[in-house]
Every structure is written in structure tokens, then in C-alpha cells.
Amino acid sequence: MSAVATPLLPVYPPTSVTFVEGEGSWLVADDGSRYLDFVTGIAVVALGHRHPAPLAAAHAQLDRLWHASNLYGTHPAAELATRLSDRFGGAQAFFCNSGAEALEAALKYSRKATGKTGAVALEGSFHGRTTGALALTGQPAKRTAFEPLLDVTFARPNDLDSLAAAVGADTGLIVLEPVLGEGGVRPLTSEFVQAAAELAEQHGALLCLDEVQTGVGRTGTFFAFEQLGVRPQLATLAKGLANGLPIGCLLVAEEASGAFAPGDHGSTFGGNPVACAAACAVVDAVDDDLLSAVTTSSNKLSLGLEGLGELRGCGLLLGLELDRPVPVDDLLEHGLLVSKAGDNVLRLTPPLNVSSHEVETALAILQEVLTR
Ligand code: PLP
């Protein structure tokens, strides 16, 4: 492994590995070593590296048209909006380039739609690093140095009283992650999310489910909210949507549409034809067969992780709480890439189409390293 010294702002810890190639669930470093990728660029490469469907779609679009701007129509953005509206059950889409931008769009949309500036989010949540998305992020370590931020009231996850106390007449937006991903892989109960939907309705606020990490099949349904008995007014997507090309999306349910008019919001690169073409191929690939494969692999992983720590999560967004810091480097030396969701929570986000054999390989490495 070779260390890279590059003139990048040091906002990430130094790394000892540089990747040059990816294939399916595997990454290859510049020294030829192969790693089983259970990070997938933090739940982004949903179908695995160089999956033929988004690869062919992106190639074909690269050969045709890269960019025209949102002053004009392009087929890939229109086709992606139609596909996402169908999956959602009737919605309008705004395309941007990242999860944080999708949350910024949700913040602005709720202000315009409700005329209210109050927002409620959860302690431990993560919604992004731009200042609006950071204001919604309930993690002091990430936000304190940048305060004052927009005023947001935080409730405790799965605590109905705390949520009811946080929402009031000035609340225009309630934002929840169905599973708090960065905040320790903590699923919300359907009771809690349903209570949030009721409170939003009572107070004339919009409920936004942030599905940046949980969406596009990651939890075993296209949207995680399908398992919660709730259909929100707003949903945000990003990460897995284009299998690694930058994209973000705000979906506005048809019944909540109408607040934005031309000039209210925009993005130069949003709706980029190449990213949208790849995303159409991803959405088509997330069919019933793939979703049931997610559940099968999730069950196999969960069974194999029994006894190694407290297991949480849903589908292929799993967190294993250990009684010590996650040995990320040790696992890397054994050829397995995992991420952390807090110091002690080992997070597994393999490709949705990870094979049974790859799950067994990962489990063998985890057993060896975690039981030493
Ligand atoms: N929302 C959630 C739930 C996330 O997990 C993340 C990133 O981890 C974001 C928003 C921010 O997305 P991005 O890093 O693409 O801005």
C-alpha cells in the first residue's frame, strides 16, 4: 500500500490505501491488493462497481450529450423523474448533485409551502455538511464550530413525548431518517414515524423522510418508508441513486406540490444527463428480485454476526455495536472494507447484489478479527 500526499484540505483522516479499479463487490488498490467492499463508497455503489447496466447507460449518454442546463429539457432527467414518481406513487422531482443539496431544497420548499421557518430534526441525525443541512444535523461534534446555524429544534429518536414537545405552531418541516445512518444505524419505529406524520398534519408542517442513505433499495424496499406505513410529503435521495455518479433529488408528493415557481430554486449541474441516465438504469435494476435478494443477504449476514455485538439496522444497512472501537484498519489488512457509524458501531453496506459467497467471505474475516 502506498501513502498519498496530495494538496487536499485535510477534512478527512489520512489514508494508507489508493484504489485504482473496481469490479462488482471488489476494489483493487494501486499495489494490486484486492478488497471486499462492504463500504461501497458509503452506501453509494448500490449495484457494485462497474455494473453493466448503469455503465452502458452512462457510456451511451456520454457519447450523445453531457450537459445542456435546466433551461432546456433532456430525456434522461425527464425519464428519471417519471420513474421516481411512479415508485413514490405520484411526485415531482428536483434534481441536484448531493444529499446535502437535496436537504437544502427540502428546507426551502417547506418554508415556501408553509410560510413557516421552524424545523424539527432528531438528536444524532445526519443530513449533510452545507449550512442548512448541517443545521438539521443533531451531532454537536459536526456543528458546534460552525454555529450559529439556522434554528432547529431537536427531538430524541423514538421518543414520542420529546417529538410532541418539539413540534409547534411555527414548525414548517419535520425531517427524519428512517434509519439514522451516520448516527449509529438506529432504525425509527413505525409508531414514531406515524406520530411525526400526524403531528405534521396537525401543525400544518411538511414531513420529509431523508432517504439519502436508506433509499433505492438499501433497506429491502425501494423507499424505507414503505415499511413504516407512512407516505411523506417530501423525500430526499442521493447516494445509491446513480451507482456512484453525483446526484441528489428532492421528491415532492403530488398533494404537496405547487409551492415552487420558476426562479425559486435551481442548480447548474442538477439533472445532469449522464448521471440521470445511469440513475434510470439503477432504478430499473432495483426490482422485486433484487429487493428480495437484499433481504436474503441481510438475513444471512445477521445470522453470521450473532454474538459479535448488538446488531441493528435493516436490509443491507447494518450496524454492529461493539464494546470497543471498530477495528477498521485490522479488517482492511484482512481484505475487508467496513465503515463506522460512531466509534463503536461497525457499519456494513455491501452492494445490494452481493453474492452469498461474498457474504460468507466477509463473515469469516469478521469472525476472525472480532473474536481475537
Ligand atoms: N442525509 C443522509 C441521511 C446522509 O446519510 C447523508 C450522507 O451521509 C447526507 C444526507 C448528505 O449527503 P451528501 O454527503 O451527499 O451531501
Short mmCIF file of C-alpha atoms and ligand atoms in Angstrom, two decimals:
data_model
loop_
_atom_site.label_atom_id
_atom_site.label_comp_id
_atom_site.label_asym_id
_atom_site.label_seq_id
_atom_site.Cartn_x
_atom_site.Cartn_y
_atom_site.Cartn_z
CA MET A 1 0.00 0.00 0.00
CA SER A 2 1.31 3.44 -0.81
CA ALA A 3 0.55 6.64 1.09
CA VAL A 4 -0.59 9.58 -0.99
CA ALA A 5 0.42 13.14 -0.07
CA THR A 6 -1.76 15.48 -2.10
CA PRO A 7 -2.64 19.15 -1.56
CA LEU A 8 -6.19 18.43 -0.37
CA LEU A 9 -7.72 20.28 2.60
CA PRO A 10 -7.34 17.82 5.48
CA VAL A 11 -11.05 17.32 6.24
CA TYR A 12 -10.66 13.53 6.06
CA PRO A 13 -8.20 11.46 8.10
CA PRO A 14 -5.10 10.38 6.20
CA THR A 15 -5.47 7.08 4.34
CA SER A 16 -2.96 4.38 3.52
CA VAL A 17 -4.75 2.96 0.51
CA THR A 18 -5.38 4.23 -3.02
CA PHE A 19 -7.87 2.43 -5.24
CA VAL A 20 -7.45 2.18 -8.96
CA GLU A 21 -10.16 -0.24 -10.08
CA GLY A 22 -13.45 -1.76 -9.02
CA GLU A 23 -15.40 -4.81 -10.16
CA GLY A 24 -18.64 -5.94 -8.53
CA SER A 25 -18.10 -6.18 -4.77
CA TRP A 26 -14.32 -5.82 -5.07
CA LEU A 27 -11.87 -2.92 -5.14
CA VAL A 28 -8.26 -3.13 -6.34
CA ALA A 29 -5.52 -0.93 -4.85
CA ASP A 30 -2.54 0.52 -6.72
CA ASP A 31 -0.32 -2.29 -5.43
CA GLY A 32 -2.68 -4.92 -6.85
CA SER A 33 -4.26 -5.94 -3.49
CA ARG A 34 -7.98 -6.81 -3.65
CA TYR A 35 -10.53 -5.79 -1.03
CA LEU A 36 -14.08 -6.97 -0.45
CA ASP A 37 -16.05 -3.73 -0.43
CA PHE A 38 -18.68 -3.60 2.33
CA VAL A 39 -18.49 0.21 2.35
CA THR A 40 -19.46 0.85 -1.32
CA GLY A 41 -18.36 4.47 -1.09
CA ILE A 42 -20.65 4.87 1.98
CA ALA A 43 -23.77 3.15 0.60
CA VAL A 44 -23.36 4.63 -2.88
CA VAL A 45 -22.28 1.90 -5.32
CA ALA A 46 -25.61 0.13 -4.92
CA LEU A 47 -25.18 -2.38 -7.75
CA GLY A 48 -21.45 -2.90 -7.29
CA HIS A 49 -18.57 -1.40 -9.20
CA ARG A 50 -18.87 -1.15 -12.98
CA HIS A 51 -22.31 -2.77 -13.05
CA PRO A 52 -23.09 -3.27 -16.75
CA ALA A 53 -26.49 -1.52 -16.75
CA PRO A 54 -25.58 1.96 -15.41
CA LEU A 55 -22.18 1.65 -17.13
CA ALA A 56 -23.79 1.12 -20.54
CA ALA A 57 -26.38 3.84 -19.92
CA ALA A 58 -23.72 6.37 -18.84
CA HIS A 59 -21.46 5.46 -21.77
CA ALA A 60 -24.28 5.84 -24.27
CA GLN A 61 -25.22 9.22 -22.78
CA LEU A 62 -21.56 10.38 -22.74
CA ASP A 63 -21.48 9.69 -26.47
CA ARG A 64 -24.65 11.72 -27.02
CA LEU A 65 -24.94 14.76 -24.70
CA TRP A 66 -23.16 15.71 -21.45
CA HIS A 67 -24.90 18.88 -20.39
CA ALA A 68 -27.49 21.34 -21.63
CA SER A 69 -28.62 23.03 -18.34
CA ASN A 70 -32.09 23.17 -16.85
CA LEU A 71 -33.02 25.97 -19.25
CA TYR A 72 -33.90 23.11 -21.62
CA GLY A 73 -35.30 19.62 -21.39
CA THR A 74 -33.24 16.47 -21.63
CA HIS A 75 -34.59 12.94 -21.92
CA PRO A 76 -32.66 11.33 -19.02
CA ALA A 77 -33.90 13.85 -16.39
CA ALA A 78 -37.49 13.55 -17.61
CA GLU A 79 -37.29 9.76 -17.65
CA LEU A 80 -35.76 9.61 -14.17
CA ALA A 81 -38.42 11.96 -12.75
CA THR A 82 -41.12 9.71 -14.23
CA ARG A 83 -39.55 6.56 -12.80
CA LEU A 84 -39.17 8.10 -9.32
CA SER A 85 -42.70 9.49 -9.38
CA ASP A 86 -44.00 6.00 -10.21
CA ARG A 87 -42.02 4.46 -7.35
CA PHE A 88 -43.19 7.14 -4.94
CA GLY A 89 -46.82 6.97 -6.03
CA GLY A 90 -47.02 10.44 -7.62
CA ALA A 91 -44.35 13.08 -7.02
CA GLN A 92 -42.44 15.88 -8.71
CA ALA A 93 -38.64 15.76 -8.67
CA PHE A 94 -35.95 18.41 -8.27
CA PHE A 95 -32.50 17.12 -9.21
CA CYS A 96 -29.26 18.31 -7.62
CA ASN A 97 -25.84 16.79 -7.03
CA SER A 98 -25.67 15.52 -3.45
CA GLY A 99 -27.64 14.58 -0.39
CA ALA A 100 -26.96 17.87 1.38
CA GLU A 101 -28.30 19.83 -1.60
CA ALA A 102 -31.46 17.71 -1.55
CA LEU A 103 -31.96 18.70 2.13
CA GLU A 104 -31.34 22.36 1.27
CA ALA A 105 -34.08 22.08 -1.33
CA ALA A 106 -36.41 20.50 1.26
CA LEU A 107 -35.71 23.35 3.72
CA LYS A 108 -36.51 25.99 1.13
CA TYR A 109 -39.54 24.10 -0.20
CA SER A 110 -41.09 23.75 3.26
CA ARG A 111 -40.56 27.45 4.01
CA LYS A 112 -42.28 28.49 0.77
CA ALA A 113 -45.06 25.90 1.11
CA THR A 114 -45.93 26.55 4.76
CA GLY A 115 -44.74 30.13 5.27
CA LYS A 116 -43.04 28.88 8.47
CA THR A 117 -39.35 28.79 9.34
CA GLY A 118 -39.34 26.32 12.25
CA ALA A 119 -37.78 22.90 11.66
CA VAL A 120 -37.63 19.78 13.80
CA ALA A 121 -34.97 17.08 13.43
CA LEU A 122 -33.54 14.34 15.64
CA GLU A 123 -30.64 14.17 18.07
CA GLY A 124 -27.88 12.10 16.46
CA SER A 125 -29.21 12.69 12.94
CA PHE A 126 -27.05 13.44 9.92
CA HIS A 127 -28.31 15.42 6.95
CA GLY A 128 -25.16 16.86 5.36
CA ARG A 129 -22.42 19.47 5.65
CA THR A 130 -23.81 22.56 3.90
CA THR A 131 -25.02 25.10 6.45
CA GLY A 132 -28.76 24.37 6.09
CA ALA A 133 -28.28 20.60 6.14
CA LEU A 134 -25.79 20.99 9.00
CA ALA A 135 -28.38 22.97 10.97
CA LEU A 136 -30.65 19.90 10.72
CA THR A 137 -27.83 17.60 11.84
CA GLY A 138 -28.17 16.67 15.51
CA GLN A 139 -24.49 15.96 16.19
CA PRO A 140 -22.66 18.62 18.24
CA ALA A 141 -19.22 17.43 17.09
CA LYS A 142 -20.08 18.26 13.49
CA ARG A 143 -21.94 21.54 14.05
CA THR A 144 -20.59 23.39 17.09
CA ALA A 145 -17.63 25.07 15.33
CA PHE A 146 -19.98 26.50 12.71
CA GLU A 147 -22.74 27.90 14.91
CA PRO A 148 -24.85 29.97 14.84
CA LEU A 149 -26.80 27.96 12.26
CA LEU A 150 -30.50 28.05 11.32
CA ASP A 151 -32.66 27.49 14.36
CA VAL A 152 -33.72 23.82 14.56
CA THR A 153 -35.42 22.01 17.46
CA PHE A 154 -34.13 18.51 18.17
CA ALA A 155 -36.19 15.60 19.49
CA ARG A 156 -34.94 12.27 20.79
CA PRO A 157 -35.29 9.35 18.30
CA ASN A 158 -38.24 7.04 19.07
CA ASP A 159 -39.34 9.23 21.99
CA LEU A 160 -42.92 10.28 21.27
CA ASP A 161 -43.12 12.82 24.12
CA SER A 162 -39.91 14.51 23.06
CA LEU A 163 -41.20 14.74 19.46
CA ALA A 164 -44.57 16.13 20.53
CA ALA A 165 -42.81 18.75 22.67
CA ALA A 166 -40.53 19.78 19.78
CA VAL A 167 -43.25 20.33 17.16
CA GLY A 168 -45.29 23.52 17.47
CA ALA A 169 -47.28 26.14 15.60
CA ASP A 170 -44.12 27.58 14.00
CA THR A 171 -42.93 24.18 12.66
CA GLY A 172 -42.85 24.05 8.86
CA LEU A 173 -40.67 20.96 8.47
CA ILE A 174 -40.06 17.70 10.32
CA VAL A 175 -37.06 15.76 8.97
CA LEU A 176 -36.39 12.13 9.85
CA GLU A 177 -34.03 9.44 8.58
CA PRO A 178 -35.93 6.11 8.63
CA VAL A 179 -32.69 4.61 9.93
CA LEU A 180 -30.22 7.08 11.47
CA GLY A 181 -27.27 6.01 9.34
CA GLU A 182 -24.31 8.12 10.46
CA GLY A 183 -25.85 8.33 13.93
CA GLY A 184 -25.20 4.67 14.77
CA VAL A 185 -27.53 2.74 12.40
CA ARG A 186 -30.62 3.30 14.57
CA PRO A 187 -33.97 2.43 12.95
CA LEU A 188 -37.01 4.54 13.82
CA THR A 189 -40.14 2.67 14.84
CA SER A 190 -43.19 2.90 12.61
CA GLU A 191 -45.10 4.22 15.64
CA PHE A 192 -42.68 7.15 15.91
CA VAL A 193 -42.69 7.99 12.20
CA GLN A 194 -46.50 7.74 12.07
CA ALA A 195 -46.72 10.09 15.07
CA ALA A 196 -44.45 12.52 13.20
CA ALA A 197 -46.79 12.36 10.18
CA GLU A 198 -49.79 13.10 12.43
CA LEU A 199 -48.02 15.97 14.18
CA ALA A 200 -47.01 17.43 10.80
CA GLU A 201 -50.61 17.32 9.65
CA GLN A 202 -51.95 18.85 12.89
CA HIS A 203 -49.48 21.74 12.76
CA GLY A 204 -49.50 22.40 9.01
CA ALA A 205 -45.90 21.24 8.60
CA LEU A 206 -44.36 19.01 5.93
CA LEU A 207 -42.81 15.66 6.83
CA CYS A 208 -39.57 14.95 4.96
CA LEU A 209 -38.07 11.49 5.09
CA ASP A 210 -34.38 11.74 4.36
CA GLU A 211 -33.75 8.59 2.33
CA VAL A 212 -30.31 9.65 1.13
CA GLN A 213 -28.80 6.57 2.81
CA THR A 214 -31.84 4.29 3.15
CA GLY A 215 -33.37 4.82 -0.32
CA VAL A 216 -33.02 2.99 -3.63
CA GLY A 217 -33.49 -0.49 -2.17
CA ARG A 218 -30.88 -0.34 0.60
CA THR A 219 -33.33 -1.48 3.32
CA GLY A 220 -35.17 -4.09 1.21
CA THR A 221 -37.86 -1.80 -0.24
CA PHE A 222 -37.27 0.99 -2.76
CA PHE A 223 -38.01 3.60 -0.08
CA ALA A 224 -37.59 2.61 3.57
CA PHE A 225 -40.82 4.48 4.36
CA GLU A 226 -42.74 1.71 2.58
CA GLN A 227 -42.04 -0.42 5.67
CA LEU A 228 -43.22 2.27 8.09
CA GLY A 229 -46.81 2.75 6.95
CA VAL A 230 -46.18 6.41 6.13
CA ARG A 231 -46.06 8.33 2.87
CA PRO A 232 -44.29 11.66 3.48
CA GLN A 233 -44.87 14.93 1.63
CA LEU A 234 -41.13 15.21 0.91
CA ALA A 235 -38.39 12.62 0.39
CA THR A 236 -34.71 13.10 -0.35
CA LEU A 237 -32.50 10.68 -2.28
CA ALA A 238 -28.82 10.72 -3.30
CA LYS A 239 -26.04 8.19 -2.57
CA GLY A 240 -27.14 4.95 -4.34
CA LEU A 241 -29.29 6.59 -7.00
CA ALA A 242 -26.71 6.73 -9.82
CA ASN A 243 -24.36 3.98 -8.56
CA GLY A 244 -21.53 6.45 -7.90
CA LEU A 245 -22.15 9.38 -10.24
CA PRO A 246 -23.07 12.52 -8.27
CA ILE A 247 -26.81 13.07 -7.97
CA GLY A 248 -29.35 14.20 -5.39
CA CYS A 249 -33.08 14.52 -5.56
CA LEU A 250 -35.96 16.12 -3.69
CA LEU A 251 -39.30 14.44 -4.31
CA VAL A 252 -42.44 16.43 -3.53
CA ALA A 253 -45.63 14.38 -3.25
CA GLU A 254 -48.27 15.49 -5.76
CA GLU A 255 -50.60 16.59 -2.97
CA ALA A 256 -47.90 18.91 -1.56
CA SER A 257 -46.81 20.30 -4.94
CA GLY A 258 -47.26 23.84 -6.18
CA ALA A 259 -45.05 25.85 -3.80
CA PHE A 260 -42.06 26.39 -6.10
CA ALA A 261 -42.36 28.58 -9.18
CA PRO A 262 -39.69 29.36 -11.81
CA GLY A 263 -36.83 31.22 -10.14
CA ASP A 264 -37.43 29.84 -6.64
CA HIS A 265 -34.64 27.26 -6.79
CA GLY A 266 -32.12 25.79 -9.20
CA SER A 267 -28.83 24.04 -9.85
CA THR A 268 -26.47 24.37 -12.82
CA PHE A 269 -25.41 20.74 -12.77
CA GLY A 270 -28.61 19.25 -11.29
CA GLY A 271 -30.30 16.78 -13.62
CA ASN A 272 -27.05 16.12 -15.48
CA PRO A 273 -27.92 13.80 -18.37
CA VAL A 274 -25.11 11.30 -17.73
CA ALA A 275 -25.94 10.96 -14.01
CA CYS A 276 -29.67 10.73 -14.77
CA ALA A 277 -29.13 8.10 -17.49
CA ALA A 278 -27.11 5.98 -15.02
CA ALA A 279 -29.81 6.55 -12.36
CA CYS A 280 -32.58 5.34 -14.70
CA ALA A 281 -30.64 2.10 -15.15
CA VAL A 282 -30.20 1.77 -11.37
CA VAL A 283 -33.90 2.34 -10.67
CA ASP A 284 -34.82 -0.27 -13.30
CA ALA A 285 -32.40 -2.76 -11.71
CA VAL A 286 -33.94 -2.34 -8.25
CA ASP A 287 -36.78 -4.77 -8.98
CA ASP A 288 -38.58 -7.31 -6.80
CA ASP A 289 -35.86 -9.93 -7.36
CA LEU A 290 -33.09 -7.59 -6.21
CA LEU A 291 -35.15 -6.41 -3.22
CA SER A 292 -35.73 -9.98 -2.10
CA ALA A 293 -32.00 -10.69 -2.56
CA VAL A 294 -31.31 -7.76 -0.20
CA THR A 295 -33.47 -9.41 2.47
CA THR A 296 -31.84 -12.82 1.91
CA SER A 297 -28.32 -11.40 2.21
CA SER A 298 -29.35 -9.31 5.20
CA ASN A 299 -30.67 -12.40 7.00
CA LYS A 300 -27.51 -14.35 6.22
CA LEU A 301 -25.30 -11.53 7.47
CA SER A 302 -27.39 -11.04 10.61
CA LEU A 303 -27.23 -14.73 11.45
CA GLY A 304 -23.47 -14.82 10.96
CA LEU A 305 -22.94 -11.73 13.13
CA GLU A 306 -24.84 -13.15 16.09
CA GLY A 307 -22.83 -12.99 19.29
CA LEU A 308 -20.35 -10.44 17.93
CA GLY A 309 -22.18 -7.36 19.22
CA GLU A 310 -25.56 -5.65 19.25
CA LEU A 311 -26.90 -5.80 15.71
CA ARG A 312 -29.18 -3.03 14.37
CA GLY A 313 -30.45 -1.89 11.02
CA CYS A 314 -32.50 -3.04 8.13
CA GLY A 315 -31.76 -4.74 4.80
CA LEU A 316 -28.16 -4.09 3.81
CA LEU A 317 -27.71 -1.13 6.13
CA LEU A 318 -26.48 -2.97 9.22
CA GLY A 319 -24.69 -1.73 12.31
CA LEU A 320 -22.91 -3.88 14.85
CA GLU A 321 -22.27 -2.13 18.16
CA LEU A 322 -19.02 -3.39 19.65
CA ASP A 323 -17.65 -2.99 23.16
CA ARG A 324 -14.56 -1.29 21.68
CA PRO A 325 -13.61 0.94 18.76
CA VAL A 326 -14.25 -0.56 15.34
CA PRO A 327 -11.01 -2.19 14.11
CA VAL A 328 -11.32 -0.70 10.62
CA ASP A 329 -7.59 -0.93 9.85
CA ASP A 330 -7.31 -4.50 11.08
CA LEU A 331 -10.25 -5.55 8.89
CA LEU A 332 -8.70 -3.69 5.96
CA GLU A 333 -5.48 -5.61 6.45
CA HIS A 334 -7.57 -8.80 6.23
CA GLY A 335 -9.06 -7.59 2.94
CA LEU A 336 -12.47 -6.35 4.14
CA LEU A 337 -13.63 -2.73 3.92
CA VAL A 338 -16.15 -1.60 6.55
CA SER A 339 -17.12 1.86 7.78
CA LYS A 340 -18.02 3.26 11.19
CA ALA A 341 -21.19 4.95 12.39
CA GLY A 342 -19.75 6.36 15.61
CA ASP A 343 -16.61 4.99 17.26
CA ASN A 344 -18.04 1.63 18.35
CA VAL A 345 -20.54 0.88 15.58
CA LEU A 346 -19.28 -1.17 12.67
CA ARG A 347 -21.41 -0.40 9.62
CA LEU A 348 -21.93 -2.82 6.74
CA THR A 349 -23.32 -1.53 3.43
CA PRO A 350 -22.33 -4.07 0.77
CA PRO A 351 -23.70 -3.89 -2.78
CA LEU A 352 -27.38 -4.83 -2.95
CA ASN A 353 -26.47 -7.73 -5.24
CA VAL A 354 -23.62 -9.06 -3.05
CA SER A 355 -23.26 -12.82 -3.57
CA SER A 356 -23.79 -15.48 -0.93
CA HIS A 357 -20.13 -16.44 -1.24
CA GLU A 358 -19.02 -12.83 -0.68
CA VAL A 359 -21.20 -12.63 2.43
CA GLU A 360 -19.53 -15.81 3.73
CA THR A 361 -16.07 -14.39 2.99
CA ALA A 362 -16.90 -11.19 4.89
CA LEU A 363 -18.33 -13.14 7.82
CA ALA A 364 -15.20 -15.30 8.06
CA ILE A 365 -12.99 -12.19 8.23
CA LEU A 366 -15.28 -10.50 10.78
CA GLN A 367 -15.32 -13.64 12.95
CA GLU A 368 -11.54 -13.87 12.85
CA VAL A 369 -10.84 -10.22 13.64
CA LEU A 370 -13.65 -9.56 16.13
CA THR A 371 -13.16 -12.69 18.27
CA ARG A 372 -9.43 -12.24 18.77
N1 PLP B 1 -28.62 12.62 4.55
C1 PLP B 1 -28.22 11.43 4.98
C2 PLP B 1 -29.21 10.54 5.68
C3 PLP B 1 -26.90 11.00 4.80
O1 PLP B 1 -26.51 9.81 5.27
C4 PLP B 1 -26.01 11.86 4.14
C5 PLP B 1 -24.60 11.48 3.94
O2 PLP B 1 -24.08 10.59 4.57
C6 PLP B 1 -26.47 13.10 3.70
C7 PLP B 1 -27.79 13.46 3.91
C8 PLP B 1 -25.54 14.06 2.99
O3 PLP B 1 -25.28 13.58 1.71
P1 PLP B 1 -24.03 14.14 0.88
O4 PLP B 1 -22.79 13.71 1.55
O5 PLP B 1 -24.21 13.54 -0.49
O6 PLP B 1 -24.19 15.63 0.85
#
